[in-house]
């Protein structure tokens, strides 16, 4: 075999030049456009070509995927725009109207509009459902670039008159014209917050604060610039190196160079922690660490200059396109060592069981979500897309969808089976604290520190209502019927909203501290609230009157839950380390459950209501008998090593409904499944499966008589000269 490199995948070789290539949003497919006017579609699981289509009558094709990855749009020298079915290769629409070369195409974030930019000095907006052109935008002469706003409501484009115009996507009306520079802007994009970031023909990079209409110069650059997915920095490409710039300060924070070798292209990983570059002179592809500036990996094999590099959406591999008519595919990893791990690279921030209890979803500070099989512990999918810590993950009532909220101020909707991103809900301007599905599963509500609750339609992806309060919104809950939604705030108030109209029906006041916990009673007639003022209050939903005030906790109350029959509530205080059971008829405290050594994080009843489980941030779980208040069993984190665990404390736990099994997650990102076995009057806890980190090290290794190779690796070895079967 000839120089097979660790991390290399089978290459794609063609008789014609490669014009462009693109991963689908979920990374499951890969489209390659050739100079013979064809689009070649591949499945990335095995890199088999699924279809090839003659896209246009003349070349120069540009492409873009729809947000959910089921369609692809192309534009060409033949002045047409075409929409293709990714699964079958069928041409679904041909958009006709431009009179010159269509240089660029793009989908709106919601996927309902396609924009095309042409040398006929216009931008056209097409309705993907009907194929109609509903707006033709122009102004200022030749258009250099265009970008949709994060919400998809507006589109910005730059022209030769040195101005940036912002138009409404639906009406085509001009929202604003950004003026103030002496060079035409060659490229523009939006930040996550909705500001426009642009580079002019003279190389200056700046930020337009759209609402204020103010331009702020950031840096000088004499080459192409690429933004980090986090939008906090960008990379500029020069003949002798790459510079990384901080957008906020305008400072150059790092320079990447290799012995005066030039660079021809650059791309950030989806997580923004790595950069891949291609060399204009040595034809090599290099992987860099953004934080340290260290070159992690150098890959060779191209026989001509590399024109483009791009990461897969998951960040686990990247592709390089060369004038040698080849696309080479690489796994991300070191030639000397490759980490093999299913665990998160950051701490686990949330866990959620599917309604059928056969799958678990975990969220992490590493910005990813992972889906696990409960029986085997196999990680079936890793979901990429968030650029900040993912706070919460939740299954829909029908189990077919997941919702996640993140510190990046977005809410995302995912396919629970395949892991594909369905919608990105953009609108909040601050941290998102909670997100829940409606009981019918047709709507998602999100609560934010920006004092709003937003209601999102899951069929259209649109924001139906913005519910505005007077303080940060902490917790939201739908009524059992789904016609109302309750929100709690940091100022100690709760609001009751009509889901259909968005009107505020009731405001509940009485707490003197923020409300950390809130729940509807099973029949929806009552609301319970747990507050930082150390009290719990019960409210009549119809009248808004407070029927009971439960006093007894010695620190803030963070959780309140109703028993399945609705005759009792359980409350938990984080810092007094107790759980209290309250009778709803008399208002008396029936039991105070004492025994936790660490701060309690949450509580849950069993389906029959005869048991309740409580657990702390550090993995100390206790099962209690509701009738007697006795502790049935205890899991203590400092004894977990004897049960097959690690010496790390658990920061998250999730119990099954029958309380006979549970999942733990630790600060190192590992996930473990446990089962509770009843033996007479005693309980035994046994680990079912656990995921830890391992490492495979290969160095100057010769391998013979290999068995059990995957088809993908077999193809690679044969491409590189291996013989035999």
XYZ file of C-alpha atoms in Angstrom:
725
model
C 0.000 0.000 0.000
C 1.142 3.542 -0.730
C 1.217 5.977 2.207
C -2.181 5.295 3.721
C -2.667 7.945 6.394
C -4.488 7.483 9.681
C -7.789 9.342 9.431
C -7.976 9.078 5.637
C -11.216 8.022 3.933
C -11.774 6.841 0.337
C -11.335 9.642 -2.197
C -13.691 10.646 -5.003
C -12.033 10.976 -8.415
C -13.611 12.422 -11.576
C -12.882 12.926 -15.256
C -13.954 16.564 -15.027
C -13.029 19.394 -12.705
C -14.800 19.912 -9.385
C -16.672 23.234 -9.330
C -18.016 23.008 -5.762
C -19.145 20.592 -3.074
C -21.318 20.791 0.014
C -22.411 18.716 3.020
C -26.099 18.515 3.916
C -27.014 20.258 7.209
C -27.071 16.937 9.099
C -23.998 15.580 7.273
C -25.803 12.530 5.888
C -25.344 13.458 2.215
C -22.650 15.205 0.161
C -23.190 17.007 -3.161
C -20.431 17.524 -5.745
C -20.832 19.814 -8.778
C -18.560 19.073 -11.760
C -17.551 21.184 -14.735
C -19.585 18.876 -17.011
C -22.734 20.482 -15.479
C -23.627 17.457 -13.325
C -24.548 17.199 -9.657
C -23.305 14.017 -7.946
C -25.030 13.021 -4.699
C -23.389 10.732 -2.110
C -24.440 9.074 1.148
C -21.717 9.789 3.708
C -22.278 6.580 5.695
C -20.615 4.551 2.918
C -19.713 7.258 0.330
C -21.715 5.497 -2.375
C -23.114 7.726 -5.127
C -26.918 7.685 -4.960
C -27.622 9.688 -8.131
C -26.089 11.873 -10.828
C -28.018 14.496 -12.752
C -27.214 16.891 -15.555
C -28.122 20.005 -13.623
C -28.004 22.795 -16.218
C -27.342 23.309 -19.911
C -24.296 25.502 -19.158
C -21.798 25.205 -16.284
C -20.813 27.540 -13.474
C -23.260 25.962 -11.033
C -23.656 27.127 -7.417
C -25.622 25.040 -4.890
C -27.220 25.263 -1.448
C -29.087 22.778 0.775
C -32.459 23.453 2.365
C -32.301 23.702 6.205
C -33.696 20.173 6.686
C -31.469 18.750 3.940
C -34.198 17.174 1.818
C -33.741 19.551 -1.134
C -30.902 21.259 -2.947
C -31.059 24.390 -5.084
C -28.690 25.222 -7.943
C -28.036 28.293 -10.088
C -26.045 28.494 -13.307
C -24.811 30.361 -16.386
C -28.006 29.253 -18.158
C -29.851 31.923 -16.084
C -32.094 29.363 -14.327
C -32.519 28.245 -10.729
C -33.460 24.612 -10.117
C -34.671 22.744 -7.017
C -33.800 19.037 -6.646
C -35.041 16.216 -4.431
C -31.992 15.000 -2.486
C -33.341 11.450 -2.092
C -34.272 10.806 -5.730
C -32.421 13.411 -7.817
C -35.689 14.560 -9.421
C -35.913 18.202 -10.524
C -38.898 19.634 -8.627
C -38.862 23.248 -9.889
C -37.187 25.374 -12.548
C -37.248 29.070 -11.652
C -37.035 31.239 -14.772
C -36.662 35.011 -14.752
C -32.995 35.988 -14.571
C -31.370 37.207 -17.796
C -27.730 36.545 -16.879
C -25.490 34.178 -14.916
C -26.914 33.172 -11.511
C -23.820 33.371 -9.330
C -25.238 32.417 -5.941
C -28.290 30.742 -4.413
C -29.391 30.423 -0.780
C -32.284 29.078 1.303
C -33.885 31.172 4.031
C -33.442 29.770 7.586
C -37.059 28.513 7.536
C -36.580 26.890 4.111
C -39.658 28.523 2.568
C -37.803 31.015 0.352
C -34.911 30.686 -2.106
C -32.808 33.726 -2.986
C -30.783 33.936 -6.204
C -28.172 36.583 -7.077
C -27.450 37.225 -10.749
C -25.214 39.260 -13.026
C -28.423 40.877 -14.332
C -28.045 43.171 -11.250
C -31.028 41.646 -9.411
C -31.772 39.338 -6.529
C -34.930 37.265 -6.876
C -36.898 35.679 -4.026
C -38.758 32.471 -4.909
C -41.544 30.685 -3.030
C -40.385 27.060 -2.806
C -43.955 25.744 -2.456
C -45.337 27.339 -5.614
C -42.221 28.178 -7.623
C -43.371 31.796 -7.998
C -41.004 34.771 -7.821
C -42.635 37.091 -5.297
C -39.930 39.793 -5.189
C -37.197 41.147 -7.457
C -34.677 43.250 -5.534
C -32.212 45.724 -6.992
C -30.492 48.974 -6.176
C -27.067 50.525 -6.347
C -25.878 48.660 -9.424
C -24.131 45.296 -9.397
C -24.835 43.190 -6.293
C -21.745 41.676 -4.690
C -23.178 39.463 -1.957
C -26.362 38.668 -0.036
C -27.323 37.136 3.319
C -30.546 36.201 5.129
C -31.034 37.486 8.672
C -31.062 34.780 11.391
C -34.865 35.025 11.673
C -35.310 34.860 7.887
C -37.480 37.993 7.929
C -34.938 40.168 6.110
C -32.305 39.809 3.421
C -29.300 42.121 3.119
C -27.283 42.708 -0.039
C -24.311 44.862 -0.943
C -23.932 46.835 -4.171
C -21.313 48.743 -6.112
C -22.576 52.057 -4.684
C -20.851 51.160 -1.360
C -24.163 50.631 0.443
C -25.869 47.697 2.133
C -29.624 47.434 1.669
C -31.886 45.469 4.020
C -35.206 44.316 2.523
C -38.243 42.564 3.996
C -38.377 39.039 2.556
C -42.179 38.846 2.264
C -42.947 42.325 0.935
C -39.621 43.257 -0.640
C -39.839 46.666 1.047
C -36.626 48.429 2.033
C -36.097 48.324 5.815
C -32.858 50.301 5.906
C -29.896 51.454 3.816
C -26.512 51.308 5.527
C -24.235 54.117 4.370
C -20.833 55.224 5.478
C -17.956 53.608 3.623
C -16.021 54.397 0.462
C -15.480 50.883 -0.936
C -18.134 48.419 -2.172
C -18.646 45.539 0.245
C -17.415 42.297 -1.317
C -18.991 39.964 1.240
C -21.557 40.204 4.033
C -23.038 37.928 6.683
C -25.174 38.232 9.799
C -24.082 37.709 13.372
C -26.204 35.535 15.675
C -27.552 38.736 17.261
C -28.664 40.070 13.860
C -25.914 42.610 13.159
C -24.376 42.652 9.686
C -20.681 41.867 9.391
C -19.029 42.825 6.120
C -15.741 43.201 4.277
C -15.145 45.870 1.675
C -13.087 45.754 -1.496
C -10.209 47.467 0.283
C -9.955 44.678 2.843
C -11.519 46.419 5.842
C -13.800 44.287 8.030
C -16.511 45.928 10.110
C -19.831 45.477 11.876
C -23.080 47.316 11.095
C -25.320 47.614 14.141
C -28.527 47.344 12.127
C -30.975 48.917 14.583
C -28.703 51.888 15.310
C -27.449 52.113 11.730
C -23.906 52.583 13.056
C -20.784 51.171 11.419
C -17.854 50.031 13.551
C -14.513 49.312 11.913
C -12.903 46.109 13.253
C -9.788 45.190 11.313
C -7.784 45.521 8.121
C -7.355 42.486 5.899
C -5.826 41.988 2.473
C -7.401 38.574 1.907
C -10.550 36.456 2.203
C -12.245 36.293 5.593
C -14.235 33.454 7.183
C -16.305 33.718 10.344
C -16.227 31.354 13.286
C -19.613 29.633 13.888
C -19.679 31.385 17.254
C -19.393 34.744 15.417
C -16.933 35.978 18.064
C -13.941 35.891 15.735
C -12.993 35.566 12.102
C -10.007 34.331 10.133
C -8.378 36.267 7.307
C -6.372 34.427 4.703
C -3.123 35.923 3.404
C -0.418 34.746 1.069
C 1.929 33.861 3.924
C -0.433 32.873 6.704
C -3.781 33.163 8.466
C -4.727 35.705 11.114
C -7.469 35.230 13.712
C -9.286 38.398 14.812
C -11.504 39.210 17.800
C -14.665 40.961 16.547
C -15.334 42.815 19.820
C -11.870 44.358 20.173
C -10.592 44.308 16.595
C -7.338 42.744 17.799
C -5.402 40.051 15.979
C -5.310 37.260 18.558
C -3.277 34.653 16.652
C -1.291 34.041 13.464
C -0.957 30.661 11.783
C 1.922 30.005 9.372
C 4.189 27.177 8.158
C 7.635 28.192 6.865
C 6.267 30.897 4.539
C 4.052 28.367 2.759
C 1.013 30.088 1.304
C -2.618 29.234 2.056
C -5.397 29.032 -0.514
C -8.530 28.264 1.560
C -9.691 28.061 5.163
C -12.736 26.742 7.082
C -13.822 26.620 10.732
C -15.146 23.460 12.376
C -18.835 23.646 13.436
C -17.746 23.986 17.060
C -15.303 26.778 16.185
C -12.417 25.083 18.001
C -10.509 23.952 14.902
C -9.528 25.349 11.511
C -8.657 23.417 8.381
C -6.454 25.063 5.736
C -5.103 24.167 2.323
C -1.673 25.133 1.033
C -1.269 26.886 -2.281
C 2.330 25.679 -2.758
C 2.767 22.309 -1.028
C -0.791 20.986 -1.803
C -1.163 19.833 1.818
C -4.224 20.103 4.066
C -3.652 21.090 7.693
C -5.776 20.986 10.830
C -5.170 23.684 13.481
C -6.194 24.219 17.098
C -7.855 27.665 17.332
C -7.053 28.140 21.018
C -3.325 27.341 20.850
C -2.508 27.921 17.166
C -0.884 24.481 17.037
C -0.918 22.510 13.776
C -2.490 19.206 14.843
C -2.430 17.291 11.597
C -0.950 17.533 8.085
C -2.564 15.466 5.330
C -1.014 15.007 1.898
C -2.092 13.252 -1.274
C -3.361 15.871 -3.728
C -1.401 16.245 -6.958
C -2.375 19.878 -7.576
C -3.449 23.003 -5.684
C -6.368 22.665 -3.263
C -9.153 25.109 -4.095
C -11.534 24.494 -1.179
C -11.765 22.829 2.228
C -14.931 22.272 4.273
C -15.962 20.527 7.490
C -18.852 18.116 7.830
C -21.716 19.512 9.991
C -20.747 17.160 12.813
C -17.110 18.255 12.687
C -15.862 14.654 12.656
C -14.442 14.803 9.129
C -13.568 17.302 6.415
C -13.226 17.364 2.634
C -10.639 18.945 0.351
C -11.229 19.823 -3.314
C -8.324 20.101 -5.742
C -7.560 20.959 -9.346
C -6.355 17.341 -9.667
C -10.108 16.532 -10.114
C -10.313 14.790 -6.759
C -12.257 15.249 -3.543
C -10.380 13.758 -0.598
C -12.130 12.920 2.655
C -10.458 12.906 6.059
C -11.385 11.929 9.602
C -10.517 14.515 12.238
C -7.738 13.065 14.386
C -4.007 12.849 14.889
C -1.815 10.555 12.797
C -0.176 9.445 16.004
C -3.270 8.907 18.072
C -7.013 8.835 17.493
C -9.437 9.130 20.404
C -12.334 6.731 20.245
C -15.132 7.843 22.537
C -18.894 8.072 22.593
C -18.976 10.354 25.573
C -19.449 14.113 25.618
C -16.317 16.249 25.683
C -17.963 18.548 28.247
C -20.147 18.091 31.287
C -23.681 16.765 30.815
C -26.249 19.503 31.479
C -29.488 17.597 30.875
C -31.018 14.156 30.321
C -34.402 13.148 28.962
C -36.101 9.765 28.501
C -38.250 9.199 25.422
C -41.945 8.574 26.255
C -41.498 4.864 25.439
C -38.359 4.773 27.638
C -36.247 3.082 24.962
C -34.025 6.080 24.180
C -32.212 8.760 26.155
C -31.132 12.200 24.990
C -28.290 14.015 26.743
C -27.239 17.650 26.361
C -23.838 19.047 27.185
C -21.652 22.092 27.647
C -19.794 20.872 24.530
C -22.755 22.266 22.464
C -23.904 18.794 21.352
C -26.831 16.458 21.995
C -26.428 12.673 21.971
C -29.081 9.981 21.553
C -28.544 6.675 23.391
C -30.173 3.249 23.279
C -31.328 2.443 26.813
C -30.683 -1.304 26.546
C -27.232 -1.277 24.936
C -25.824 2.166 25.683
C -25.089 2.634 21.970
C -24.892 6.282 20.871
C -26.957 6.315 17.686
C -26.644 10.019 16.841
C -24.708 13.114 17.841
C -26.617 16.314 17.060
C -24.554 19.357 16.097
C -25.765 22.892 15.535
C -25.782 24.856 18.792
C -22.796 27.162 19.303
C -23.213 27.505 23.065
C -23.894 25.301 26.068
C -27.107 23.310 25.645
C -29.190 23.798 28.795
C -32.140 21.492 28.240
C -33.343 18.679 25.984
C -36.904 17.321 25.883
C -38.885 14.767 23.832
C -42.223 15.607 22.234
C -45.317 13.706 23.486
C -45.331 11.731 20.212
C -41.603 10.870 20.692
C -40.759 11.847 17.106
C -39.151 15.209 17.929
C -36.738 16.806 20.384
C -36.463 20.411 21.478
C -33.285 21.951 22.869
C -32.421 25.387 24.234
C -28.976 26.904 24.527
C -26.927 29.821 25.776
C -26.538 30.781 22.085
C -30.104 32.258 22.433
C -31.643 29.760 19.990
C -34.173 26.950 20.343
C -33.796 23.986 17.975
C -36.195 21.267 16.879
C -34.700 17.875 15.957
C -35.873 14.608 14.447
C -35.641 12.091 17.298
C -35.037 9.103 15.034
C -32.521 10.395 12.499
C -31.122 13.375 14.410
C -31.763 15.875 11.575
C -32.333 19.538 12.435
C -35.897 20.562 11.547
C -36.098 24.174 12.680
C -33.914 26.809 14.298
C -36.091 29.185 16.317
C -34.418 32.604 16.448
C -35.804 35.628 18.239
C -34.680 35.636 21.865
C -31.925 38.119 22.716
C -30.672 36.581 25.956
C -30.168 33.257 27.685
C -33.026 30.746 27.327
C -34.032 29.164 30.646
C -36.771 26.711 29.682
C -38.462 25.110 26.666
C -41.480 22.768 26.664
C -43.806 21.047 24.186
C -47.550 21.602 24.240
C -49.557 18.475 25.256
C -50.659 18.088 21.617
C -47.034 18.295 20.406
C -47.812 20.970 17.790
C -46.176 23.906 19.590
C -43.067 24.713 21.616
C -42.800 27.471 24.217
C -39.478 29.006 25.274
C -38.696 31.299 28.227
C -35.778 33.712 28.331
C -33.914 36.256 30.430
C -35.056 38.816 27.825
C -38.416 38.962 29.731
C -40.317 37.089 27.028
C -41.957 33.751 26.342
C -42.178 32.808 22.670
C -44.658 30.324 21.185
C -43.388 28.483 18.081
C -45.551 26.690 15.493
C -43.949 23.319 14.697
C -45.587 23.008 11.284
C -44.352 26.319 9.892
C -41.442 27.147 12.205
C -42.915 30.608 12.787
C -43.203 32.473 16.081
C -46.952 32.710 16.783
C -46.830 34.933 19.855
C -44.324 36.879 21.938
C -45.509 37.055 25.557
C -43.791 39.933 27.350
C -43.403 40.181 31.113
C -41.709 42.587 33.501
C -38.750 40.371 34.478
C -36.707 37.387 33.338
C -38.874 34.345 32.587
C -37.613 31.263 34.430
C -40.154 28.412 34.182
C -43.041 27.714 31.782
C -45.728 25.018 31.886
C -48.672 24.210 29.617
C -51.999 23.376 31.217
C -52.990 19.682 30.809
C -55.536 20.752 28.168
C -52.918 22.813 26.296
C -55.083 25.953 26.034
C -53.137 27.943 28.626
C -49.502 28.447 29.532
C -48.157 29.634 32.881
C -44.847 31.465 33.282
C -42.848 32.281 36.388
C -40.488 35.229 36.740
C -37.438 36.363 38.661
C -39.525 39.091 40.352
C -41.788 36.589 42.139
C -44.837 36.837 39.870
C -46.571 34.301 37.632
C -48.604 35.003 34.526
C -51.322 32.921 32.880
C -51.543 33.299 29.089
C -54.078 32.271 26.471
C -52.267 30.098 23.920
C -54.607 30.986 21.055
C -54.513 34.774 21.407
C -51.355 35.387 23.452
C -53.326 37.530 25.902
C -52.423 37.607 29.615
C -55.434 36.239 31.521
C -54.133 36.354 35.082
C -51.194 37.642 37.143
C -50.379 35.915 40.439
C -48.541 38.021 43.028
C -47.479 37.190 46.568
C -43.987 35.695 46.522
C -41.130 37.968 47.612
C -38.479 36.037 45.689
C -38.040 34.565 42.233
C -40.071 31.438 41.401
C -37.799 28.480 40.635
C -40.429 25.731 40.419
C -43.980 25.616 39.088
C -46.450 22.854 38.155
C -50.103 22.379 37.205
C -52.226 19.932 39.174
C -53.201 16.804 37.164
C -56.691 18.197 36.458
C -55.391 21.681 35.592
C -57.473 23.500 38.200
C -54.545 24.494 40.398
C -50.990 25.843 40.125
C -48.206 25.265 42.651
C -45.215 27.620 42.851
C -41.886 27.192 44.682
C -39.913 30.322 45.479
C -36.604 31.722 46.656
C -38.586 33.190 49.588
C -38.625 29.634 51.092
C -42.381 29.184 50.632
C -44.666 27.183 48.348
C -48.041 28.602 47.264
C -51.122 26.954 45.739
C -53.239 29.042 43.359
C -56.737 28.614 41.965
C -56.362 28.915 38.184
C -59.833 30.418 37.604
C -59.916 32.995 40.393
C -56.196 33.667 40.820
C -56.619 33.317 44.616
C -53.907 31.750 46.791
C -55.491 28.834 48.698
C -52.456 27.661 50.730
C -49.020 28.886 51.739
C -46.660 26.092 52.802
C -44.012 27.321 55.255
C -41.279 25.098 56.683
C -38.235 25.035 54.421
C -35.182 26.883 55.736
C -33.798 27.869 52.305
C -35.053 28.595 48.797
C -37.447 26.004 47.345
C -36.441 24.883 43.853
C -38.888 22.070 43.001
C -42.566 21.306 43.466
C -44.372 18.265 42.013
C -47.919 16.924 42.341
C -48.604 13.291 43.202
C -50.306 11.330 40.383
C -53.656 11.479 42.231
C -53.291 15.209 42.855
C -53.886 14.930 46.618
C -50.331 15.768 47.661
C -47.352 17.882 46.601
C -43.679 17.230 47.256
C -41.247 20.138 47.559
C -37.440 20.221 47.618
C -35.084 22.843 48.973
C -31.610 22.928 47.543
C -29.741 24.231 50.548
C -31.700 22.899 53.524
C -31.280 19.456 51.873
C -34.812 18.252 52.703
C -37.900 17.043 50.854
C -41.314 17.832 52.329
C -44.649 16.125 51.575
C -47.752 18.328 51.957
C -51.413 17.303 52.208
C -53.502 19.498 49.884
C -56.726 19.249 51.845
C -55.365 20.227 55.241
C -52.253 22.112 54.102
C -50.177 20.214 56.680
C -46.687 18.819 56.188
C -47.031 15.016 56.453
C -43.334 14.146 56.279
C -39.969 15.886 56.221
C -37.495 13.601 54.441
C -34.032 14.136 55.896
C -30.801 12.380 54.965
C -29.196 14.045 51.979
C -25.629 15.221 52.571
C -25.558 17.374 49.448
C -27.744 19.987 47.753
C -30.939 18.453 46.315
C -31.491 19.101 42.607
C -34.832 17.451 41.804
C -37.596 15.024 42.861
C -40.115 12.716 41.140
C -43.075 10.495 42.095
C -43.547 6.912 40.926
C -46.581 6.336 38.626
C -48.603 4.872 41.525
C -47.608 7.695 43.838
C -46.420 5.351 46.608
C -42.714 6.185 46.167
C -40.704 9.326 45.579
C -37.073 9.663 44.519
C -34.795 12.590 45.277
C -31.255 13.216 44.102
C -28.515 15.750 44.498
C -26.083 17.434 42.146
C -23.344 15.066 43.301
C -25.019 11.762 42.619
C -26.609 10.991 45.987
C -30.012 9.416 45.234
C -32.631 8.289 47.754
C -35.913 6.382 47.331
C -38.604 7.171 49.916
C -41.850 5.508 50.973
C -44.571 8.176 50.715
C -46.810 6.602 53.366
C -44.171 6.175 56.091
C -41.450 8.609 55.037
C -38.837 5.834 55.326
C -35.823 5.686 52.982
C -35.919 2.451 50.903
C -32.471 2.714 49.309
C -29.578 5.126 48.807
C -26.995 5.547 46.055
C -23.971 7.414 47.328
C -21.550 8.854 44.789
C -18.452 8.117 46.900
C -19.320 4.379 46.756
C -20.067 4.301 43.019
C -16.565 3.104 42.131
C -17.407 -0.198 43.813
C -20.415 -0.492 41.506
C -18.366 -0.074 38.352
C -18.506 3.717 38.242
C -15.762 6.320 38.327
C -14.369 8.472 41.083
C -16.089 11.475 39.541
C -19.271 12.739 41.150
C -22.484 12.717 39.119
C -24.010 16.046 38.216
C -27.210 14.702 36.646
C -29.579 11.775 37.162
C -32.833 10.648 35.523
C -35.153 7.917 36.816
C -37.420 5.643 34.796
C -41.163 5.963 35.597
C -41.209 2.747 37.632
C -38.087 3.894 39.544
C -36.419 0.556 38.759
C -33.627 2.029 36.646
C -31.868 5.340 36.240
C -29.226 7.160 34.214
C -26.300 9.149 35.638
C -23.987 11.640 33.949
C -20.785 13.188 35.306
C -18.694 16.291 34.773
C -16.345 14.413 32.435
C -19.196 13.778 29.980
C -19.679 10.052 30.692
C -23.148 8.471 30.805
C -24.056 5.302 32.755
C -27.220 3.214 33.130
C -28.159 1.505 36.419
C -30.883 -0.870 37.526
C -32.439 -1.288 40.973
C -32.988 -4.931 41.936
C -35.358 -5.721 44.820
C -34.254 -8.708 46.923
C -36.752 -9.275 49.712
C -36.715 -6.194 51.904
C -33.412 -4.988 50.444
C -32.442 -3.214 47.229
C -29.301 -3.748 45.199
C -28.014 -1.275 42.592
C -26.182 -2.656 39.563
C -24.617 -0.849 36.590
C -25.996 -2.042 33.224
C -23.644 -0.133 30.941
C -21.250 2.784 31.035
C -19.338 4.859 28.519
C -15.807 5.969 29.316
C -12.921 7.287 27.276
C -10.352 5.083 25.571
C -7.410 5.698 23.263
C -5.928 3.840 20.345
C -2.264 4.592 19.555
C -0.694 3.602 16.225
C 2.903 4.373 15.298
C 4.927 3.006 12.352
C 2.588 0.005 12.233
C 2.454 -2.691 9.538
C -0.748 -4.744 9.440
C -1.191 -8.041 7.573
C -4.048 -10.523 7.170
C -6.668 -8.008 8.292
C -10.156 -9.408 8.906
C -13.500 -7.745 9.593
C -12.833 -4.557 7.611
C -15.776 -2.286 6.853
C -16.660 -1.710 3.193
C -15.498 1.890 3.564
C -12.023 0.953 4.807
C -11.757 -1.841 2.243
C -12.379 0.697 -0.528
C -9.713 3.010 0.880
C -7.084 0.272 1.093
C -7.760 -0.882 -2.457
C -7.532 2.702 -3.708
C -4.108 2.918 -2.070
C -2.747 -0.306 -3.569
C -3.762 -3.057 -1.129
C -4.204 -6.500 -2.661
C -6.255 -9.547 -1.752
C -9.619 -9.856 -0.108
